[in-house]
PDB file of C-alpha atoms in Angstrom:
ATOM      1  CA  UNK C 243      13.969  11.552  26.659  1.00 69.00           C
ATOM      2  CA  UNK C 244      11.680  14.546  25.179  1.00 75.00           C
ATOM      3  CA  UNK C 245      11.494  17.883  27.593  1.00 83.00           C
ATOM      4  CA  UNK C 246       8.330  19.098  26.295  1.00 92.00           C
ATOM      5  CA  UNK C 247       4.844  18.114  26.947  1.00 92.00           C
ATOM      6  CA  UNK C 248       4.340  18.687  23.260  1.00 93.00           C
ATOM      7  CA  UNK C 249       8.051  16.594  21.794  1.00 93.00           C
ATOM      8  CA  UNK C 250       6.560  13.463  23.774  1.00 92.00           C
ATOM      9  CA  UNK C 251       2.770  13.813  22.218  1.00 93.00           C
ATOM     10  CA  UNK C 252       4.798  14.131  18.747  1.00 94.00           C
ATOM     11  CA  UNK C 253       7.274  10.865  19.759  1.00 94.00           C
ATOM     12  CA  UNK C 254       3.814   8.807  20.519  1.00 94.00           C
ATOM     13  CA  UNK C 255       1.663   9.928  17.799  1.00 96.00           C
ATOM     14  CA  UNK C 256       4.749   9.358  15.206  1.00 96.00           C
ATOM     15  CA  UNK C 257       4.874   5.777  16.928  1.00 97.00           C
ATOM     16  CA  UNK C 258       1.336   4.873  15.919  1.00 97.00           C
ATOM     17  CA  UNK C 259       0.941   6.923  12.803  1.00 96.00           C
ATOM     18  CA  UNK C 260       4.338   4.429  11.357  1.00 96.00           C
ATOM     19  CA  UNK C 261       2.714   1.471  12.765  1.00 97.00           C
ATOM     20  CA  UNK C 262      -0.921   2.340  10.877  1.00 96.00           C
ATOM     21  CA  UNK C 263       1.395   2.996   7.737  1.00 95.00           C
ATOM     22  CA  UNK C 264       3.392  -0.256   8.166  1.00 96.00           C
ATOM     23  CA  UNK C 265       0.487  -2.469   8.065  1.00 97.00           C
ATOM     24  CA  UNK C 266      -0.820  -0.597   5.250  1.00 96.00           C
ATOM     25  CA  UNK C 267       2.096  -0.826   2.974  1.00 95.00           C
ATOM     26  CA  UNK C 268       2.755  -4.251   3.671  1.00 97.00           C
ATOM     27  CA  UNK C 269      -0.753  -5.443   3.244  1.00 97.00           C
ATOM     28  CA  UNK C 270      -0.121  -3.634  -0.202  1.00 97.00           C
ATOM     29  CA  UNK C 271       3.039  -5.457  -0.560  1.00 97.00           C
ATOM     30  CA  UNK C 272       1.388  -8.853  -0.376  1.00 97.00           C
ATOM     31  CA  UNK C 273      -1.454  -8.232  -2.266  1.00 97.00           C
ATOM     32  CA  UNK C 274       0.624  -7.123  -5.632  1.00 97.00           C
ATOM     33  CA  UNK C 275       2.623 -10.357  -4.640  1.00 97.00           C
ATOM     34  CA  UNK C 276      -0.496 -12.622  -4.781  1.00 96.00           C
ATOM     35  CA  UNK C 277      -1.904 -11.064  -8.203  1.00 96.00           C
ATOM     36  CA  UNK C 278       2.058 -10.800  -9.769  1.00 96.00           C
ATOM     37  CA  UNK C 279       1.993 -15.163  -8.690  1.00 96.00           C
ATOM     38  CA  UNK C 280      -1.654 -15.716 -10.541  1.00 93.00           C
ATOM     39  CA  UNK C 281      -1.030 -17.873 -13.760  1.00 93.00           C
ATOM     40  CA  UNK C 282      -5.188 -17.671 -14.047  1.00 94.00           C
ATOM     41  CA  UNK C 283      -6.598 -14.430 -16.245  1.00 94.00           C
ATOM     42  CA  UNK C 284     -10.091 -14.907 -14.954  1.00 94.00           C
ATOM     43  CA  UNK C 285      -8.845 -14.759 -11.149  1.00 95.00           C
ATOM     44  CA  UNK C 286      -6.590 -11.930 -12.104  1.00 95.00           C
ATOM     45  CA  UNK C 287      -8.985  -9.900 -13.605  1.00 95.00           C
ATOM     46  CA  UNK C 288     -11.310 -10.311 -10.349  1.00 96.00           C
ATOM     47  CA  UNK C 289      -8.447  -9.382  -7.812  1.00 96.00           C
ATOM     48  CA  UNK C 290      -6.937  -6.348 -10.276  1.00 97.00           C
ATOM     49  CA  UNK C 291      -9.859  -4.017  -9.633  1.00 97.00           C
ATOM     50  CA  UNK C 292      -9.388  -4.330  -5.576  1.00 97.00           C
ATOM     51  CA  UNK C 293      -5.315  -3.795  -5.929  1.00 97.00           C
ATOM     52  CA  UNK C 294      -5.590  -0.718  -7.992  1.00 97.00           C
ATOM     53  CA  UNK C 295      -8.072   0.569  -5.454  1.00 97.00           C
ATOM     54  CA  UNK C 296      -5.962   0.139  -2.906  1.00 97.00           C
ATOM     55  CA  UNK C 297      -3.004   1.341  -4.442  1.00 97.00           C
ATOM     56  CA  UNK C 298      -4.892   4.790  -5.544  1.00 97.00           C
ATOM     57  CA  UNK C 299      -5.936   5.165  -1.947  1.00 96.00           C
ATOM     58  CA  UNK C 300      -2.240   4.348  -0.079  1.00 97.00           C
ATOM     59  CA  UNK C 301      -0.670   6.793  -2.783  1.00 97.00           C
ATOM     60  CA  UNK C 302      -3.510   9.795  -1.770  1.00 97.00           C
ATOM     61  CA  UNK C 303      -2.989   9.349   1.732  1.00 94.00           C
ATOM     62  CA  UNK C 304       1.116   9.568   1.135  1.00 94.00           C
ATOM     63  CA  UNK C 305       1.674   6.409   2.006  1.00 94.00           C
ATOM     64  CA  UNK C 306       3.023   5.326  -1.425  1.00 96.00           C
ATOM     65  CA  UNK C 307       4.312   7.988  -3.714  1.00 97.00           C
ATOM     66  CA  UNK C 308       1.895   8.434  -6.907  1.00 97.00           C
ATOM     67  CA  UNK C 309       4.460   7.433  -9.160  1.00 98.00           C
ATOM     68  CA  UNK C 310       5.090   4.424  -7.639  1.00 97.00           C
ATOM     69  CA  UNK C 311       1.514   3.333  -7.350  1.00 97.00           C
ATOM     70  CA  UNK C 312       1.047   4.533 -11.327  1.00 98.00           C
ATOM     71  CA  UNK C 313       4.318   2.239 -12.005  1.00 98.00           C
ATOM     72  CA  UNK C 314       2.943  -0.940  -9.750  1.00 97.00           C
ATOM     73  CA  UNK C 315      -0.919  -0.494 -11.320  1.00 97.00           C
ATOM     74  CA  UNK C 316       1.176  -0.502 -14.717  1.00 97.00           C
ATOM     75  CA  UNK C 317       3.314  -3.458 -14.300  1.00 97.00           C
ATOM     76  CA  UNK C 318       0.647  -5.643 -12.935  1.00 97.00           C
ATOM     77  CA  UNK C 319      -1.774  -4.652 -15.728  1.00 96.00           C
ATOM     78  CA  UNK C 320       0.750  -5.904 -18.489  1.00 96.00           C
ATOM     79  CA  UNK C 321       0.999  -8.700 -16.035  1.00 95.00           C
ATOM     80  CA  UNK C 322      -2.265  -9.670 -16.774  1.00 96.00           C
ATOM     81  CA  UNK C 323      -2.373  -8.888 -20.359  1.00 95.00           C
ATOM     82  CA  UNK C 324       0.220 -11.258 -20.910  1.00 94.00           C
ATOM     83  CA  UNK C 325      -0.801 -14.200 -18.926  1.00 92.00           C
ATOM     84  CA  UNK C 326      -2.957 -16.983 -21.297  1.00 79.00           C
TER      85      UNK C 326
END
């Protein structure tokens, strides 16, 4: 167990902080995995928009690395494009 008043502070507000960013990524996780199982454009086009913001924001608040968001936003836009 932490000595300082200040090491257990850090310990609890590490504990919540990874919890917030948890549910963040893996409400991220589940939305690219809903648009990637679309077979319909039209529905694909709708849900795109609300993905990429979300992606944009999780990658500016370091949740997400920029790259990866860039390289997710990417593959689910030629996603789309290639679906009939």
């Amino acid at each position: 167990m932490a000595n300082h008043k200040s090491s257990v502070k850090r310990i609890r507000q590490d504990e919540k902080r990874t919890l917030h960013n948890k549910y963040y990524a893996k409400t991220m996780r589940n939305a690219v995995r809903k648009l990637r199982a679309m077979t319909d454009k039209d529905e694909a086009l709708k849900l795109y928009p609300s993905v990429q913001k979300m992606l944009d924001k999780l990658a500016k608040t370091n949740i997400i690395h920029k790259n990866k968001a860039a390289n997710l936003k990417s593959s689910l836009a030629c996603h789309i494009s290639k679906l009939g």
